[in-house]
Each structure stands twice: as structure tokens, then as C-alpha cells.
PDB file of C-alpha atoms in Angstrom:
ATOM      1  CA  UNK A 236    -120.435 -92.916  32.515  1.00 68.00           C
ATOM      2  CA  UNK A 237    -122.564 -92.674  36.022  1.00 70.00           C
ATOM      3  CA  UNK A 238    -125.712 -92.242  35.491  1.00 89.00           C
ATOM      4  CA  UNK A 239    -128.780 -90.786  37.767  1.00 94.00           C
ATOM      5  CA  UNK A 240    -131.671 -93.262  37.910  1.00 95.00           C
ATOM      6  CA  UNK A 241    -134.893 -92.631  38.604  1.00 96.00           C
ATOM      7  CA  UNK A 242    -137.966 -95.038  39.656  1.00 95.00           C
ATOM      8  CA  UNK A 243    -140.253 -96.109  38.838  1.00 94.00           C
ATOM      9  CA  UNK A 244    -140.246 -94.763  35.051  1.00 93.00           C
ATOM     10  CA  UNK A 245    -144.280 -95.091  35.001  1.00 96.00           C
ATOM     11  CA  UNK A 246    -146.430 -94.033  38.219  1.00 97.00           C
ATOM     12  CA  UNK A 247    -150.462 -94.117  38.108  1.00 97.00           C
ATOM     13  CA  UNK A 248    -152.285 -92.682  41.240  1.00 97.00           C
ATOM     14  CA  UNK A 249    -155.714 -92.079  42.724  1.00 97.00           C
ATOM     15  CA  UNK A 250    -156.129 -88.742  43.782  1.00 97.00           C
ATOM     16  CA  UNK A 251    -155.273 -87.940  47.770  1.00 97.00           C
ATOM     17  CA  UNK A 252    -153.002 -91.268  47.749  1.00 97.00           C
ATOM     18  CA  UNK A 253    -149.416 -90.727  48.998  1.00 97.00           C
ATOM     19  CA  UNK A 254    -146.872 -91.380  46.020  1.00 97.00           C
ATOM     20  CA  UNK A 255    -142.762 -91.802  46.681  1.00 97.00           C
ATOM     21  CA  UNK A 256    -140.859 -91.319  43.714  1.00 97.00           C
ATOM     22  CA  UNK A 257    -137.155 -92.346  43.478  1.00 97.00           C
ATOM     23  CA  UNK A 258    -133.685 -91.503  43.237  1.00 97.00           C
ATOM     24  CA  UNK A 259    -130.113 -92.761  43.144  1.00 96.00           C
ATOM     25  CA  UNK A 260    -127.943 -89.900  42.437  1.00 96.00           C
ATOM     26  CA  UNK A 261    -124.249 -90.233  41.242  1.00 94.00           C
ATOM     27  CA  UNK A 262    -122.289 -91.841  43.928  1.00 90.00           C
ATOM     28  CA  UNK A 263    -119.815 -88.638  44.637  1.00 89.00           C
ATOM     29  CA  UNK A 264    -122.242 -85.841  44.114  1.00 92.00           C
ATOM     30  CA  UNK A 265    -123.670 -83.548  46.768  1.00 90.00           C
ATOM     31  CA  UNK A 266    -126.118 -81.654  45.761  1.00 92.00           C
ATOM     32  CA  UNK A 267    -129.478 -83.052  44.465  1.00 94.00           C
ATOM     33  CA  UNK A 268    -132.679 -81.404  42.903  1.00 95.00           C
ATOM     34  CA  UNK A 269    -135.932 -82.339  41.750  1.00 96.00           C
ATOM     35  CA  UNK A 270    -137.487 -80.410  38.794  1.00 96.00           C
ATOM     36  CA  UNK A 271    -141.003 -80.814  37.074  1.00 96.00           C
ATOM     37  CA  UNK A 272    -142.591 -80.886  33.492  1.00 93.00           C
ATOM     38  CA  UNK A 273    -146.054 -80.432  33.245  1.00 94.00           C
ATOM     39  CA  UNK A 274    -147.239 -81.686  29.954  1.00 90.00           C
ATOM     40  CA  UNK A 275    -146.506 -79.203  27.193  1.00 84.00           C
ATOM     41  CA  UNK A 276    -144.790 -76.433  29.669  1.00 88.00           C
ATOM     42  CA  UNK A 277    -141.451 -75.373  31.019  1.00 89.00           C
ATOM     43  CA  UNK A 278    -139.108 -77.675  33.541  1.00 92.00           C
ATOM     44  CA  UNK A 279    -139.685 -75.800  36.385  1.00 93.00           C
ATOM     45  CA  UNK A 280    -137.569 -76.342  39.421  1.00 92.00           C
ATOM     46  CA  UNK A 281    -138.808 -77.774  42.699  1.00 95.00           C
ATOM     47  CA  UNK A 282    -136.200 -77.920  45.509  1.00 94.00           C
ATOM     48  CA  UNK A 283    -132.631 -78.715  46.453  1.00 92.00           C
ATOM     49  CA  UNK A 284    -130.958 -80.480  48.714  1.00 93.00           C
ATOM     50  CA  UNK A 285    -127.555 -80.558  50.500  1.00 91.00           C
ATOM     51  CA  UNK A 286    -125.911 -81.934  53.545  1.00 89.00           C
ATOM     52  CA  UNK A 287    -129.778 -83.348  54.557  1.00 91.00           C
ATOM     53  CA  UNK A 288    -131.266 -79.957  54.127  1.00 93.00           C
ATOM     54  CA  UNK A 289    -133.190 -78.282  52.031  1.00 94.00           C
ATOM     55  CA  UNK A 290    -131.268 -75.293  50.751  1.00 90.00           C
ATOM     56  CA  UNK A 291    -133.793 -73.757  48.035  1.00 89.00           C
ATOM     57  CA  UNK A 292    -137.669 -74.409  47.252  1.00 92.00           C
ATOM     58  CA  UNK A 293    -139.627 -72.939  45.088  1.00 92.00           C
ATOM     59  CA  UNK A 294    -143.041 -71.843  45.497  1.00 92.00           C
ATOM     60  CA  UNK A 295    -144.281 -75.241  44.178  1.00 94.00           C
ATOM     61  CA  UNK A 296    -143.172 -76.957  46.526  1.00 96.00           C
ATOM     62  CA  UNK A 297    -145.911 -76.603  48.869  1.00 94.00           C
ATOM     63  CA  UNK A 298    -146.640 -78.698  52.645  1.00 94.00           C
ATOM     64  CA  UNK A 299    -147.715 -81.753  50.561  1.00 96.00           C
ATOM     65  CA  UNK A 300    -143.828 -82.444  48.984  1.00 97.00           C
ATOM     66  CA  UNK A 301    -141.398 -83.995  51.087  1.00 97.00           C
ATOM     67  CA  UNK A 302    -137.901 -84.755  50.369  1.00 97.00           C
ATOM     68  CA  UNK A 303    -135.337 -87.516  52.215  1.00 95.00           C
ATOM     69  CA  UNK A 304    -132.398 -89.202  51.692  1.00 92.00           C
ATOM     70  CA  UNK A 305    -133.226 -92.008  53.998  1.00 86.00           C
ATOM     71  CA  UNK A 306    -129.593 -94.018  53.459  1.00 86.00           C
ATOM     72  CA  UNK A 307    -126.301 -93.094  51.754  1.00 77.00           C
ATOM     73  CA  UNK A 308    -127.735 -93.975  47.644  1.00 86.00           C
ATOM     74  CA  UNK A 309    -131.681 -92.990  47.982  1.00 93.00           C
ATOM     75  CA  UNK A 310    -133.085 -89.529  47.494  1.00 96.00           C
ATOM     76  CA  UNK A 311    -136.979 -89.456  47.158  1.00 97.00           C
ATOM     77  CA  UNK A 312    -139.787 -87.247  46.857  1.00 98.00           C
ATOM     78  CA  UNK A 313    -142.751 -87.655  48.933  1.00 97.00           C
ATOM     79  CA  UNK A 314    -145.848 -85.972  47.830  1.00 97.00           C
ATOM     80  CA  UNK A 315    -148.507 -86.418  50.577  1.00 96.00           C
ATOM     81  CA  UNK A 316    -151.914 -86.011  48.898  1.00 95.00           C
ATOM     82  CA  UNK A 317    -151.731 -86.032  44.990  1.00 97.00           C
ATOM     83  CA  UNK A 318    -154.053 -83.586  43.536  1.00 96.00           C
ATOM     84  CA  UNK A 319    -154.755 -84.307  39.591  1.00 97.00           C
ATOM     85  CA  UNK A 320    -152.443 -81.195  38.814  1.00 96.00           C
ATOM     86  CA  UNK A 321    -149.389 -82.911  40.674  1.00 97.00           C
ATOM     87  CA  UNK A 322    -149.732 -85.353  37.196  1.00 98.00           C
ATOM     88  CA  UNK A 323    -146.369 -84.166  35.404  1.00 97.00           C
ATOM     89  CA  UNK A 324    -142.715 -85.351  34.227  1.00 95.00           C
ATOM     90  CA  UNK A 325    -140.725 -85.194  37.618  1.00 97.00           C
ATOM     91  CA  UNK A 326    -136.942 -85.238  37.300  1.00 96.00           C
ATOM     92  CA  UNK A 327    -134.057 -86.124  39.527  1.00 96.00           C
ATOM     93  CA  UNK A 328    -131.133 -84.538  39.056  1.00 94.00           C
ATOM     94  CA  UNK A 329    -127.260 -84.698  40.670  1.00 93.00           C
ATOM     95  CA  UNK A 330    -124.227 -82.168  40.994  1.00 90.00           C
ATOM     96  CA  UNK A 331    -120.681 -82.856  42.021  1.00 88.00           C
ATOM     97  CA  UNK A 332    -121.017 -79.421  43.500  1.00 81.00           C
ATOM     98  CA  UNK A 333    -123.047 -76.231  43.624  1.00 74.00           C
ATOM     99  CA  UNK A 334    -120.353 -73.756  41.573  1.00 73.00           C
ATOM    100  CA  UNK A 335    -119.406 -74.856  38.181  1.00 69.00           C
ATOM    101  CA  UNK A 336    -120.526 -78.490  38.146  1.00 79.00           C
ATOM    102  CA  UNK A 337    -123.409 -79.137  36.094  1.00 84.00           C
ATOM    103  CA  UNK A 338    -126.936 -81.106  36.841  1.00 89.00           C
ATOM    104  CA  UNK A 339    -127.170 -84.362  35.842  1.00 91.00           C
ATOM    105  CA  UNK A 340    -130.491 -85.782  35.171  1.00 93.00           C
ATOM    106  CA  UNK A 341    -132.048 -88.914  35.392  1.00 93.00           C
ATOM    107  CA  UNK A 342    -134.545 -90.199  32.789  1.00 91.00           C
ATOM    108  CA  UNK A 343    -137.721 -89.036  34.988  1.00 94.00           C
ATOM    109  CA  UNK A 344    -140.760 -90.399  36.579  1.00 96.00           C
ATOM    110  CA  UNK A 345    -144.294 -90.131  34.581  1.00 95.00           C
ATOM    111  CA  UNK A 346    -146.974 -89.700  37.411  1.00 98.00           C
ATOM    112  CA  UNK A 347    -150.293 -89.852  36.348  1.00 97.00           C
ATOM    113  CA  UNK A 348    -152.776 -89.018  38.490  1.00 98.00           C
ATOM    114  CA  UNK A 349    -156.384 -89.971  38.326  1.00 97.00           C
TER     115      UNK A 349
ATOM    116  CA  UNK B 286    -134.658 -62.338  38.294  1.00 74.00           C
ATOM    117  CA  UNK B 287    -133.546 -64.653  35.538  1.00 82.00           C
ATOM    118  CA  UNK B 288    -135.882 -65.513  32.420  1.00 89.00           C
ATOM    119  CA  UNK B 289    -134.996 -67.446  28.969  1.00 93.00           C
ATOM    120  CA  UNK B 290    -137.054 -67.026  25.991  1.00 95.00           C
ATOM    121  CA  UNK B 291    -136.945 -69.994  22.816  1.00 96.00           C
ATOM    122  CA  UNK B 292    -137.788 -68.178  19.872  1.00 92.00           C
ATOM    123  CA  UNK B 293    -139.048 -71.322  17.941  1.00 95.00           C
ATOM    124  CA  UNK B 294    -141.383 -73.960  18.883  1.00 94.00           C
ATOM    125  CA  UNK B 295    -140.775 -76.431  16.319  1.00 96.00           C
ATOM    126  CA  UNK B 296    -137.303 -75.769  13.852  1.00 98.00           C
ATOM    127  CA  UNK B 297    -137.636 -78.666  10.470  1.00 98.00           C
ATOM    128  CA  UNK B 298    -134.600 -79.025   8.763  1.00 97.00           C
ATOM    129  CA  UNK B 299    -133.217 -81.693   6.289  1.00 97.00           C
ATOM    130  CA  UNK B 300    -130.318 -83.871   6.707  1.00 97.00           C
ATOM    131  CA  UNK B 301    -127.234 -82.404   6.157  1.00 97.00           C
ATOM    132  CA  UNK B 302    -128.262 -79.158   6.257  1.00 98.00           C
ATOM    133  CA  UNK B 303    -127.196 -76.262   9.384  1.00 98.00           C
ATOM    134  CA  UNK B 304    -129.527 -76.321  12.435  1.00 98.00           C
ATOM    135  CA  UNK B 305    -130.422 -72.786  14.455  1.00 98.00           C
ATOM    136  CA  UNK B 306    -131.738 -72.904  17.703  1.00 98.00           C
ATOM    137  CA  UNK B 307    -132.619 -69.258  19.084  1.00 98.00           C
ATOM    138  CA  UNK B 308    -132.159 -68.617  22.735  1.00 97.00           C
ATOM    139  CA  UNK B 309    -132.482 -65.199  24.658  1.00 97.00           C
ATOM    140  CA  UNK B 310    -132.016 -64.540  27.880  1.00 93.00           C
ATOM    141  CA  UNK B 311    -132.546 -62.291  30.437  1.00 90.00           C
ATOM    142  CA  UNK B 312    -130.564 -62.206  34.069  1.00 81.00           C
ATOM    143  CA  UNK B 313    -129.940 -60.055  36.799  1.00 74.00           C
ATOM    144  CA  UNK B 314    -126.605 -61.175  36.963  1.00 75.00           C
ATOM    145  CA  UNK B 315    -123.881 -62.318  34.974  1.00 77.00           C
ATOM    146  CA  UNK B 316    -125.781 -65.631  33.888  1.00 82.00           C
ATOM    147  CA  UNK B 317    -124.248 -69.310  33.378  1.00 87.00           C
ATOM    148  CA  UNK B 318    -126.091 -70.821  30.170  1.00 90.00           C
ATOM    149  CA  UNK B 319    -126.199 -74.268  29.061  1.00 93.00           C
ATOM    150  CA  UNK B 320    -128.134 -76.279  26.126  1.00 96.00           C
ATOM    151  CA  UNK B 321    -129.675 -79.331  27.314  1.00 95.00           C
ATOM    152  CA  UNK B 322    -130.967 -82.160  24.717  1.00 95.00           C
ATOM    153  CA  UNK B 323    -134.247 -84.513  25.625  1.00 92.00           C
ATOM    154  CA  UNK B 324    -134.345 -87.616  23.199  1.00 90.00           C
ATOM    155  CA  UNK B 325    -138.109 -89.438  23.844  1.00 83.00           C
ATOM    156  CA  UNK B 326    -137.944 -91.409  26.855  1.00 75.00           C
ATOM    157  CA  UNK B 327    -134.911 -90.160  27.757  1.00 80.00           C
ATOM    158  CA  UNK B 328    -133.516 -87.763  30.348  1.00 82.00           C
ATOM    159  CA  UNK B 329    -132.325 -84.255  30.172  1.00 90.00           C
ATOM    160  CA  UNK B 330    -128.578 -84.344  28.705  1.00 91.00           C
ATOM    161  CA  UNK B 331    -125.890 -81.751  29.048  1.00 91.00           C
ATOM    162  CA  UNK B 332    -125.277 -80.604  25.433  1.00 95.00           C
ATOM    163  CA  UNK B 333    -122.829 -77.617  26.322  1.00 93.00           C
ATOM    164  CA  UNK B 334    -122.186 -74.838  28.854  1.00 90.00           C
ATOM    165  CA  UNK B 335    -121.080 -71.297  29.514  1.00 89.00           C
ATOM    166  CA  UNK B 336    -119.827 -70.043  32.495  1.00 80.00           C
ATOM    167  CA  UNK B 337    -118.073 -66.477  31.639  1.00 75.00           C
ATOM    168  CA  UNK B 338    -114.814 -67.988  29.878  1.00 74.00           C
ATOM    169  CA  UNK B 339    -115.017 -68.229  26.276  1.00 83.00           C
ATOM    170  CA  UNK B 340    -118.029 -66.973  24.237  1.00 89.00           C
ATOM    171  CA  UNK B 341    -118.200 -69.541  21.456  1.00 94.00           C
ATOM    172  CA  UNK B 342    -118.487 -72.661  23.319  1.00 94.00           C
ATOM    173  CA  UNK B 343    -118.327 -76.393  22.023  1.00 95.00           C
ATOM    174  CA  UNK B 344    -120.511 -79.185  22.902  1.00 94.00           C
ATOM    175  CA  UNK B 345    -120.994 -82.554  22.471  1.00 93.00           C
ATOM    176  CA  UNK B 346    -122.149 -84.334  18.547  1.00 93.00           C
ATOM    177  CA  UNK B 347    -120.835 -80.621  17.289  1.00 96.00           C
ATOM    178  CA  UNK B 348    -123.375 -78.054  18.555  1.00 97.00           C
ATOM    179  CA  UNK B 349    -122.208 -74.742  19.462  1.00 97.00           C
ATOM    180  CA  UNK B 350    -123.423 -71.725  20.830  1.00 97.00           C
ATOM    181  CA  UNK B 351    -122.022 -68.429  20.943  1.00 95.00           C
ATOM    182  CA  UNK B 352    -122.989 -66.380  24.364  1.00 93.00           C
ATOM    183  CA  UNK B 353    -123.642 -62.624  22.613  1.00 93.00           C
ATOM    184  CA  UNK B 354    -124.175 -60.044  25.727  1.00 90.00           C
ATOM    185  CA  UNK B 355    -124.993 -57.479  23.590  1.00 91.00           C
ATOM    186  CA  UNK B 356    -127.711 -59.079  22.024  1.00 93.00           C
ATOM    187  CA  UNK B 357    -128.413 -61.038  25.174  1.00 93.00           C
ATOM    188  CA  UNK B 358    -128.717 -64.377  22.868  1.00 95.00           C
ATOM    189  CA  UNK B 359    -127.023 -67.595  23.232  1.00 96.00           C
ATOM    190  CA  UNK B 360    -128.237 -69.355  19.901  1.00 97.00           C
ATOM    191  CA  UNK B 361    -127.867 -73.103  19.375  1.00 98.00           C
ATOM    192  CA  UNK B 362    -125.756 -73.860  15.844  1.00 98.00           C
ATOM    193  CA  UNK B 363    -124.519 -76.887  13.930  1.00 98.00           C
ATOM    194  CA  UNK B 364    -123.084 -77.255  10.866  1.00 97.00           C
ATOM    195  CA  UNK B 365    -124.713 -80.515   9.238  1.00 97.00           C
ATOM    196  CA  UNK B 366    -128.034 -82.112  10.997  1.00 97.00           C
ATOM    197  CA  UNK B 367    -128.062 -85.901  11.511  1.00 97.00           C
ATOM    198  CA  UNK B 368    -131.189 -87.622  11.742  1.00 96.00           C
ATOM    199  CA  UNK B 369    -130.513 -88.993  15.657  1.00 95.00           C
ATOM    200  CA  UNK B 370    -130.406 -84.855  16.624  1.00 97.00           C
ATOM    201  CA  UNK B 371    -134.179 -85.085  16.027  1.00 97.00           C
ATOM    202  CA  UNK B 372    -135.448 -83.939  19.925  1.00 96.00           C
ATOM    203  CA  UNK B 373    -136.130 -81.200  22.527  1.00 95.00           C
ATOM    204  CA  UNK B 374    -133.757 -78.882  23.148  1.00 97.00           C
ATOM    205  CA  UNK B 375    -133.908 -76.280  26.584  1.00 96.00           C
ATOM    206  CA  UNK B 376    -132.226 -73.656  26.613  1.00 96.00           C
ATOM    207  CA  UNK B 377    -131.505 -73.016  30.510  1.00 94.00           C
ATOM    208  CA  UNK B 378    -129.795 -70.002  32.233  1.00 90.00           C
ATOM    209  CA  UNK B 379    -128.858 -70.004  36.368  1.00 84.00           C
ATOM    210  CA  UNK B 380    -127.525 -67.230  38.301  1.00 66.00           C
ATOM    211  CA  UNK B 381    -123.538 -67.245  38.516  1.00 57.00           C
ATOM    212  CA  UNK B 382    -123.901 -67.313  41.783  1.00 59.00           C
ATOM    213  CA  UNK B 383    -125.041 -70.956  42.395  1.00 57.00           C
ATOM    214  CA  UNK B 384    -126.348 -73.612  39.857  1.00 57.00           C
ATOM    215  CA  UNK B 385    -128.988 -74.767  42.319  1.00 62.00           C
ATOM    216  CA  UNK B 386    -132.163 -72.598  40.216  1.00 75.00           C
ATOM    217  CA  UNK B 387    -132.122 -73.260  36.895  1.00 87.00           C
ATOM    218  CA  UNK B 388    -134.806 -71.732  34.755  1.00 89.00           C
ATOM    219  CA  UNK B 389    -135.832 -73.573  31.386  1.00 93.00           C
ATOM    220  CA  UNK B 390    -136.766 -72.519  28.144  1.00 94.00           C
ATOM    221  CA  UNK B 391    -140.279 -73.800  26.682  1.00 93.00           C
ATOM    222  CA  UNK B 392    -138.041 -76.196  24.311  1.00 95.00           C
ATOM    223  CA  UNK B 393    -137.634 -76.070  20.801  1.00 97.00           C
ATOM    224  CA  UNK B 394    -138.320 -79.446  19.270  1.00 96.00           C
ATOM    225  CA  UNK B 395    -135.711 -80.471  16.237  1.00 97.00           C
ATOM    226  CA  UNK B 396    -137.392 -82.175  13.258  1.00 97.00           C
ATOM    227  CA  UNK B 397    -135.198 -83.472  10.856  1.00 97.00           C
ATOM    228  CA  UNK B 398    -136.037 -85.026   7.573  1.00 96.00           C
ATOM    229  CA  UNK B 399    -133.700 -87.430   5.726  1.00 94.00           C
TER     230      UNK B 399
END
């Protein structure tokens, strides 16, 4: 079964260093999202991302996220300046389409930041 | 807005014995709800769905939830626990409209004894 992968699984950062984190989403999907886990609270959802556009953020994501897909597999998330409360679970996920297809998810990215 | 409320932090249950997960939910419209399973490491899996057809719905390794408007619950149920269930489970609802937002549940992590 396609899978979303995500790297790289680990991430360690210095605070106000630029991090990239990683994403192939499933070849034919079209729609692709980024969520976050904090330790111990909710997946909260950061942004999503059709036809090279943004088409919902949330409040999170602030000036200092960044998303691209810079060629026809990659979709990354670019956070400019890591502040220590950016440290968190981040998730990829994919959708075939934005009614009735559900999110897949990729195994996430631990970033640490220090 | 939409909002989804996990009753129980922790559930411990033996093997072989039936697992509850509680969900409720509250939506401004008519909501799409869906179970998701985190095993350590791993990413977040699709354990079932429901999108306004039927209200007891089937998922995979034989949970099921049953959406209840009236009670505005959508609890997770299985007959007979098997040690490899033992993880996080979200509980996650999204606006009909689009599957773009989805708000999570705090989890409810699934201990199970042999």
C-alpha cells in the first residue's frame, strides 16, 4: 500500500537555525497538510496545500513556516527561526482529494530544539 | 466551530476482553468522524470513518464505532482486545464541508494486559 514518508525521522536544532523537514506524499494525491504534536497535547493542524497554494492555515502557522513543493514528489516545511516551542511531533499527511478521501499520514518528524 | 472531547486518558483492559473508547463531539455542521490509531514510532493510521451514510461503521482489525447524534458520541468498540491494539487512539471530527481541518482528540492510550 503507498505510503507517505517523512524525513528525517529525528531532527535536533539550535535555536534561530533554519530547519526543512520533508515530505513525499502519495504519488496521485492532491492535497497535502502538515499537522503538529506538541509533547503530551492535541495534533493540531498547521496548513494545507493544493495546486501550489496554500488553501487553509491556522493561526500557528505564523511568518516563520514556509511551505513548497519544489518538484513533482517533495513537499517540505520550512520553519525560518526555530524557537524552543517549535520542538514537537510534525506530521505530513496526503489526500486523493479534499471531499471524502481521507488523510494519510506519514510516520512524522521529531524536532528537537535546543 | 468543531471540538472533540476523549473521555478517557488511559483505558486498561485484558486480553480478550471488549475495549470502549469514548468520543464526543461537538460541530457546527453535520461533522465527518474518523478513529485514527498511533502505534510507537509509527504514524497516524486510518482506523475507520463516517461520513453521513451508515451510523455503525466498520473498521479495520474489528473496531467499530457507532455515530449517535443524539448523544453527540461516536464511541470506539471491539469485541475481544489483542495485545498488538495496545496504542493511541484520536478521535478526529472535520467539517462536511472539506476534510482539509481536522481537529484531534487528546488521545486515549489502550493498555492491554495478556
Amino acid at each position: 500500500e503507498p505510503e507517505v514518508t517523512q524525513t528525517p525521522s529525528h531532527q535536533v536544532t539550535q535555536m534561530g537555525q533554519e530547519v526543512i523537514l520533508r515530505c513525499v506524499p502519495i504519488s496521485n494525491h492532491l492535497y497535502f497538510y502538515w499537522y503538529r504534536q506538541i509533547l503530551g497535547q492535541k495534533v493540531e493542524f498547521l496548513v494545507s496545500f493544493y495546486n501550489n497554494e496554500i488553501s487553509e492555515k491556522s493561526e500557528i502557522f505564523d511568518d516563520q513556516f514556509s511551505v513548497e513543493r519544489p518538484d513533482g514528489s517533495n513537499f517540505t516545511l520550512k520553519i525560518r527561526s526555530t524557537k524552543l516551542e517549535d520542538s514537537a511531533m510534525y506530521f505530513c499527511a496526503s489526500s486523493a482529494s479534499q471531499i471524502n478521501s481521507p488523510l494519510h499520514f506519514g510516520n512524522g518528524t521529531r524536532l528537537t530544539v535546543t | 466551530a468543531q471540538s472533540v472531547t476523549q473521555l478517557d486518558s488511559h483505558v486498561s483492559v485484558s486480553e480478550g476482553t471488549p475495549v470502549l473508547l469514548r468520543c464526543n463531539y461537538s460541530s457546527s455542521y453535520s461533522p465527518s468522524l474518523f478513529w485514527y490509531v498511533q502505534h510507537p514510532n509509527k504514524g497516524l493510521q486510518l482506523l475507520l470513518k463516517y461520513t453521513s451514510a451508515a451510523t455503525l461503521v466498520k473498521g479495520i482489525n474489528g473496531f467499530e464505532a457507532e455515530f449517535k447524534k443524539s448523544e453527540t458520541s461516536f464511541h470506539l468498540t471491539k469485541p475481544s482486545a489483542h495485545m498488538s491494539d495496545a496504542a493511541e487512539y484520536f478521535c478526529v471530527v472535520s467539517d462536511q464541508a472539506g476534510y482539509s481541518t481536522l481537529t484531534f482528540g487528546k488521545g486515549t492510550m489502550l493498555l492491554v494486559s495478556p
